[in-house]
Every structure is written in structure tokens, then in C-alpha cells.
Amino acid sequence: MRGVHTDATLDVAAPDATCNADVSTALDADISTTHDGKVDIDLDRIAAASTVIDPAFLDTPQYIDEQLSDRLGRRVLVKIETLNPLRSFKGRGATFRIQQLPAGTVVVCASGGGNFGQAVAYAARQCGLRSEVFVPPTLSQLKTRRMAAFGAQVHVADHDHQSEATTFVDAAPERVLVVDGRDVAVAEGAGTIGIELMRDAGFDTVVLPLGDGALITGVARWIKAQAPDIRVVGVAAAPALVESWRAGRVMSIERRSAFAAAISITRPHPEAVQRTRALVDDMVMVEDHELVAAMHLTAHTLGILPEPAGAAGIAAIAGGHVAGNHIATVITGANADLAPYAEAWPRE
């Protein structure tokens, strides 16, 4: 296992006023799901999250871009989650989860896509806590450098970054493993996107990237409570969560490509399968070439260069994988490492 070092000096700030506090109700349920068929994502906690999450991540732009809608052949409401210190939506869930941890906690996570690791590092520093992030050796160096810059000790795993993170946590009682897709507080923080989307109600379908499941289940929980007829569709670049959702059980399936690592998991958490089964109407797969085309389209119409997973919703709409006349989607991340995309980028 290798560490990633940075010239940046770790500056553990005094905790923000919202840290180390009981900011919502029934938080003892934050790392497990109920087993009676009910969804454990709590509407009151989503509402509470919208009042305590770092304002840098809240009230992000959402609008209908005429050029994009024209190219896609239907009206599309886009929400931009890239104009913040993390360049992704992950700060919502990570800050809400980490704000609930006691002082002195060492926050640990395994981050295969890289954006959640950055969010954990950022949120831990905001709360005056140390962070340790375990990543696979294939992760973009852009993302590992950004984690380190936010104050994390980054561990590049020799084998399984998730197993190494778990072993590390088991070695000391002050270490707490924060898990994207498992911890319900992460989904509830992401669910604040649903609150904001519903301010522009009128769409019939919402299309969201499908990584570990926190984003889509948090948003779906809020939207379905307000407007049950709105369809929620997930977009993945690997089949593990898609097939698990269909089968109703956890399935391990190797991914075909790491191009869109954030939506290319190989084994979902049981909690994610249970929540998506309860809340998501459909799931679709997109290919790498469709993601590249969507990145290109987004750059030309919105002036934003998303990373591959961040453009998944646009890829699914453009590829004809999703029905609907008025669709909402979210540009979820823009931590694009440009060098690997240069050869695949369309030439004009």
C-alpha cells in the first residue's frame, strides 16, 4: 500500500458550528436499513440536511438550456453540481454524514470513483477531524492529488481498497468507516437535490447517474413523496447494481471499463439494492462512446466539461434510452482528467 503526499500543509480547522451535533432525528439508523420493507431514508432528515449542509453545495443552478434541449429533441431541465470546491455533488452527503460524528473521530472511507474521497476529506477538515482515504491504483491522479490537498492521508491500495479500509478501521476504536451507498445520512444529504429540483416541478422523469446509489435514492425519496408519478431512472456504465436491482439481491459483476469509474461499481451494498428496489422505476446502461459524446455535447451547449459519470444522464437521454417529454437531470461532477480523454474526444 502506497501513500500520496502533497506539499499542502494539513490545516485542521476548528469545527464548524454544525459539526459534532445531533442535527436530525433517529440518527442511530444511519448505517443500516429497516428490514420490514420500508425505506429508511427519512424526509425530515433530508429537510434538516438542507439547513446544515455547507452552503457552498446548496441551491445550485438549474435551468432549461434551449440549445441542449434542441439537440436532445425534448425539454431538459439541467442542474449543475460542479460549481463548488469539490466540483461534484458529493459534498452534500459527506458533510451531512460527517457532521454527526463526535470530536476526535478519524474518518475513513474507500473511494473507487474519487469524488466521495474528496468530499470526505473536505468535510472532515471542516469539522476539525482527520481523514484517511483508500483508493484503487487505477484512480485518476488528479483526484488523489485533490484529496490530499483537502487534507486526507491517501492510501493507494495494493489489492482491494475497500477491504484495506475495513482492516484499517478495525485496528483503532476512534476510526469510523463512512460508506457511500450504505450510510443513510449520505443519501439524505444527496436528497437535498430533490428539494431543489421540485422547485421547478413540471418534469415527468428524472434521470440520474447510478454509482453506489446514494444520489438516486435520496433524490427519489423526496420526489416520490411530493409527486409519486414522476419516473426515476438510473444510468450506469457497469451492470452490478442494475442486475442486483432486477434480481432483488446483491450480485458481483466485473465492470467492462473504468472509463466512468464513479458509475462502474462491481458489487453494490445490500442497503443500496433495497432502497433502489423501493424507489427507482428503471435503470439503463450507457457505453463509453455515448459518455464521450455527452461530454462533448455538454461542453458545447452548457460550457461545462463534465467527467464521464457526470454526463451519464445526458448520455442516456441522447442515446434514446429514456422516455419522457420533459426530463430533469443532474451534471454531477467535473473532475475530468483531460489526458485520458484526448484520444477519444471527437475531432471537428
XYZ file of C-alpha atoms in Angstrom:
348
model
C 0.000 0.000 0.000
C 1.359 3.390 -1.015
C 0.640 6.846 0.348
C 0.064 10.013 -1.621
C 1.875 13.089 -0.389
C 1.323 16.749 -1.138
C 3.148 19.962 -0.446
C -0.065 21.310 1.109
C 0.018 21.510 4.897
C -2.853 19.855 6.704
C -4.766 22.601 8.411
C -7.390 21.055 10.677
C -9.725 23.936 11.331
C -11.849 24.464 14.374
C -15.116 22.578 13.881
C -17.938 24.349 12.131
C -20.932 25.092 14.341
C -22.952 22.358 12.623
C -20.382 19.637 13.370
C -20.428 17.053 16.168
C -24.112 17.708 16.765
C -27.424 15.889 16.651
C -28.794 17.649 13.582
C -31.696 15.340 12.863
C -33.855 12.662 14.351
C -33.295 8.928 14.691
C -29.658 9.115 13.603
C -28.880 5.766 15.192
C -30.279 4.269 11.979
C -27.675 5.938 9.806
C -25.716 2.833 8.862
C -28.473 0.292 8.458
C -31.774 -0.175 6.713
C -35.006 -1.374 8.150
C -35.953 -4.937 7.291
C -39.726 -4.582 7.120
C -39.859 -3.398 3.520
C -39.976 0.285 4.426
C -37.482 2.793 3.119
C -35.172 4.084 5.856
C -34.371 7.394 4.132
C -36.167 9.954 6.282
C -37.912 13.003 4.799
C -37.427 15.059 7.955
C -33.696 14.367 7.884
C -33.480 15.410 4.225
C -35.186 18.663 5.181
C -32.823 19.045 8.147
C -29.832 18.440 5.875
C -30.847 21.388 3.719
C -30.379 23.672 6.746
C -26.969 22.447 7.933
C -25.001 21.376 4.847
C -22.210 23.754 3.831
C -23.944 26.461 1.734
C -21.264 26.053 -0.932
C -23.106 22.915 -2.058
C -26.697 24.135 -1.857
C -29.063 25.942 -4.241
C -27.051 25.082 -7.335
C -28.115 26.402 -10.761
C -30.922 24.580 -12.582
C -32.440 25.704 -15.835
C -33.616 24.668 -19.284
C -30.961 25.344 -21.900
C -32.577 25.850 -25.290
C -29.584 24.649 -27.313
C -29.253 21.461 -25.262
C -32.993 20.772 -25.400
C -32.967 21.296 -29.157
C -30.107 18.844 -29.611
C -31.849 16.276 -27.384
C -35.246 16.734 -29.014
C -37.127 17.435 -25.779
C -37.166 19.858 -22.893
C -34.483 19.026 -20.372
C -34.039 20.709 -17.003
C -30.355 20.515 -16.079
C -28.978 21.012 -12.584
C -25.287 21.902 -12.340
C -23.494 20.365 -9.342
C -19.945 21.248 -10.389
C -19.579 24.877 -9.248
C -18.301 24.208 -5.736
C -14.971 23.408 -4.039
C -15.311 19.691 -4.875
C -16.637 20.068 -8.429
C -19.284 17.451 -7.585
C -22.490 16.826 -5.632
C -20.728 14.563 -3.131
C -20.233 17.343 -0.593
C -23.923 17.232 0.295
C -23.970 13.679 1.608
C -20.463 13.628 3.024
C -20.914 16.796 5.075
C -24.282 15.684 6.453
C -22.828 12.315 7.499
C -19.604 13.644 8.975
C -21.296 16.464 10.881
C -22.851 13.740 13.023
C -19.529 12.236 14.159
C -18.072 13.079 17.570
C -14.935 15.137 18.080
C -11.767 13.072 17.854
C -13.111 10.716 15.199
C -10.762 9.634 12.444
C -12.903 9.495 9.312
C -12.074 6.658 6.927
C -13.516 5.865 3.514
C -12.863 3.734 0.455
C -13.325 5.717 -2.746
C -13.319 3.906 -6.083
C -14.505 6.845 -8.169
C -12.581 9.508 -6.265
C -15.223 12.174 -5.739
C -16.529 10.779 -2.465
C -12.991 10.611 -1.113
C -12.549 14.301 -1.870
C -15.851 15.072 -0.164
C -14.898 13.121 2.946
C -11.559 14.908 3.139
C -13.219 18.305 2.744
C -15.996 17.627 5.265
C -13.633 16.117 7.828
C -11.384 19.163 7.673
C -14.429 21.447 8.071
C -15.303 19.548 11.250
C -11.758 19.519 12.618
C -11.320 15.784 12.026
C -8.590 13.704 10.398
C -9.405 11.707 7.266
C -7.873 8.596 5.718
C -8.957 7.651 2.194
C -8.252 4.317 0.490
C -8.271 4.261 -3.322
C -7.532 1.716 -6.077
C -4.266 2.048 -8.020
C -6.230 2.853 -11.193
C -7.777 6.036 -9.799
C -7.022 9.291 -11.586
C -4.032 11.101 -10.074
C -5.986 14.328 -10.448
C -8.450 13.039 -7.872
C -5.862 11.629 -5.470
C -3.987 14.933 -5.508
C -7.191 16.816 -4.756
C -7.948 14.502 -1.807
C -4.515 15.161 -0.383
C -4.916 18.900 -0.924
C -8.103 18.778 1.167
C -6.109 17.230 3.993
C -6.633 13.486 3.589
C -3.983 10.873 4.066
C -4.452 8.922 0.831
C -3.636 5.213 0.751
C -3.263 3.612 -2.685
C -4.286 0.017 -2.120
C -2.234 -2.874 -3.393
C -5.301 -5.053 -3.869
C -8.835 -4.324 -2.614
C -9.150 -0.731 -1.371
C -12.441 -1.488 0.390
C -11.035 -4.427 2.347
C -7.939 -2.453 3.285
C -10.087 0.406 4.566
C -12.117 -2.012 6.710
C -8.972 -3.597 8.147
C -7.592 -0.155 8.946
C -10.777 0.851 10.786
C -10.820 -2.354 12.835
C -7.376 -1.535 14.241
C -8.440 1.504 16.319
C -11.738 2.438 18.041
C -11.632 6.125 17.066
C -11.709 5.249 13.364
C -15.129 5.307 11.681
C -15.788 3.985 8.200
C -18.071 6.261 6.184
C -19.605 4.330 3.294
C -21.228 5.831 0.205
C -24.293 3.808 -0.769
C -24.635 2.241 2.689
C -24.862 5.093 5.203
C -28.347 6.528 5.046
C -27.174 10.026 6.052
C -25.182 10.200 2.814
C -28.348 9.514 0.810
C -30.281 12.041 2.881
C -27.704 14.731 2.210
C -27.864 13.966 -1.506
C -31.648 14.077 -1.221
C -31.468 17.854 -0.817
C -31.046 17.927 -4.607
C -34.591 16.603 -4.776
C -35.849 19.517 -2.689
C -34.286 21.968 -5.139
C -35.414 20.149 -8.285
C -39.024 20.200 -7.128
C -38.976 23.993 -7.098
C -39.184 23.675 -10.896
C -41.804 20.936 -10.916
C -43.256 20.056 -14.288
C -40.861 17.347 -15.426
C -42.227 13.824 -15.841
C -38.915 11.940 -15.485
C -35.685 12.461 -13.572
C -32.534 10.752 -14.872
C -29.556 10.369 -12.552
C -26.141 8.701 -12.629
C -26.123 5.423 -10.739
C -22.974 4.875 -8.721
C -23.330 3.441 -5.227
C -26.965 4.522 -5.117
C -26.928 7.354 -2.568
C -27.774 10.124 -5.039
C -30.630 8.406 -6.810
C -32.262 7.020 -3.672
C -32.029 10.265 -1.715
C -33.454 12.310 -4.583
C -36.102 9.700 -5.387
C -37.232 9.557 -1.752
C -38.017 13.275 -1.738
C -39.510 13.464 -5.240
C -41.699 10.374 -4.846
C -43.120 11.809 -1.613
C -44.109 15.004 -3.426
C -45.038 13.638 -6.862
C -45.316 9.818 -6.989
C -45.962 9.754 -10.740
C -42.557 11.205 -11.657
C -40.393 8.394 -13.016
C -36.887 7.961 -11.594
C -34.329 6.371 -13.911
C -30.758 5.419 -13.034
C -27.868 5.365 -15.518
C -24.884 3.063 -15.072
C -21.781 2.115 -17.019
C -21.426 -1.272 -15.289
C -24.084 -3.904 -14.630
C -23.605 -4.821 -10.946
C -26.238 -2.563 -9.356
C -28.527 -2.791 -12.391
C -28.644 -6.579 -12.259
C -28.856 -6.597 -8.447
C -31.855 -4.247 -8.660
C -33.526 -6.547 -11.161
C -32.810 -9.704 -9.177
C -33.543 -8.276 -5.735
C -30.224 -9.495 -4.336
C -26.592 -8.409 -4.297
C -24.665 -9.557 -7.349
C -20.949 -9.176 -8.039
C -20.190 -8.477 -11.692
C -16.883 -7.241 -13.070
C -17.012 -3.971 -14.939
C -16.110 -3.843 -18.606
C -14.335 -0.489 -18.422
C -13.047 2.003 -15.854
C -13.695 4.986 -18.114
C -16.573 6.148 -15.907
C -15.286 4.766 -12.616
C -17.850 6.605 -10.495
C -20.746 4.691 -12.079
C -18.906 1.401 -12.613
C -19.119 -0.413 -9.286
C -18.615 -4.187 -9.172
C -20.669 -5.044 -6.072
C -23.413 -2.867 -4.542
C -24.181 -2.628 -0.850
C -27.284 -4.548 0.288
C -28.786 -1.286 1.539
C -28.450 0.255 -1.918
C -30.225 -2.696 -3.517
C -33.088 -2.488 -1.022
C -33.502 1.273 -1.434
C -33.309 1.284 -5.233
C -35.824 -1.560 -5.416
C -38.244 0.570 -3.405
C -37.657 3.911 -5.133
C -36.262 3.576 -8.670
C -38.529 2.896 -11.645
C -35.947 1.863 -14.220
C -32.225 1.512 -14.840
C -30.332 1.736 -18.112
C -26.766 1.190 -19.269
C -24.644 3.501 -21.412
C -21.470 2.784 -23.342
C -18.187 4.696 -23.173
C -18.688 6.252 -26.611
C -22.074 7.588 -25.507
C -20.473 9.198 -22.463
C -17.795 10.830 -24.615
C -20.462 12.214 -26.936
C -22.433 13.512 -23.932
C -19.340 15.218 -22.508
C -18.803 16.861 -25.879
C -22.454 17.932 -26.153
C -22.459 19.359 -22.618
C -19.265 21.301 -23.256
C -20.656 22.813 -26.456
C -24.130 23.696 -25.167
C -23.605 24.452 -21.467
C -19.954 25.500 -21.465
C -19.170 22.848 -18.838
C -16.803 19.907 -19.229
C -18.163 17.099 -17.035
C -16.317 13.945 -16.161
C -17.777 10.793 -17.795
C -20.082 9.856 -14.903
C -21.211 13.464 -14.599
C -22.598 13.326 -18.142
C -24.395 9.983 -17.706
C -27.878 11.486 -17.619
C -27.254 13.425 -20.830
C -25.817 10.264 -22.434
C -28.920 8.253 -21.579
C -31.270 10.923 -22.937
C -29.238 11.485 -26.108
C -28.963 7.738 -26.705
C -32.720 7.263 -26.596
C -32.557 5.042 -23.513
C -35.106 7.114 -21.562
C -38.687 8.049 -22.397
C -40.294 11.318 -21.339
C -41.202 14.691 -22.805
C -39.868 16.917 -20.021
C -36.888 15.407 -18.256
C -34.707 16.571 -15.371
C -31.095 15.502 -14.978
C -28.048 16.486 -12.961
C -24.486 17.180 -14.121
C -22.935 15.534 -11.088
C -19.186 16.014 -11.441
C -16.455 17.821 -13.350
C -13.233 16.319 -12.038
C -12.161 15.423 -15.557
C -8.565 14.336 -16.020
C -8.149 15.595 -19.585
C -5.202 13.478 -20.729
C -7.022 10.083 -20.868
C -9.900 11.624 -22.836
C -7.807 13.301 -25.537
C -7.724 10.330 -27.916
C -11.436 9.612 -27.506
C -12.525 13.237 -27.941
C -14.382 13.847 -31.220
C -12.463 15.770 -33.857
C -14.208 18.544 -35.765
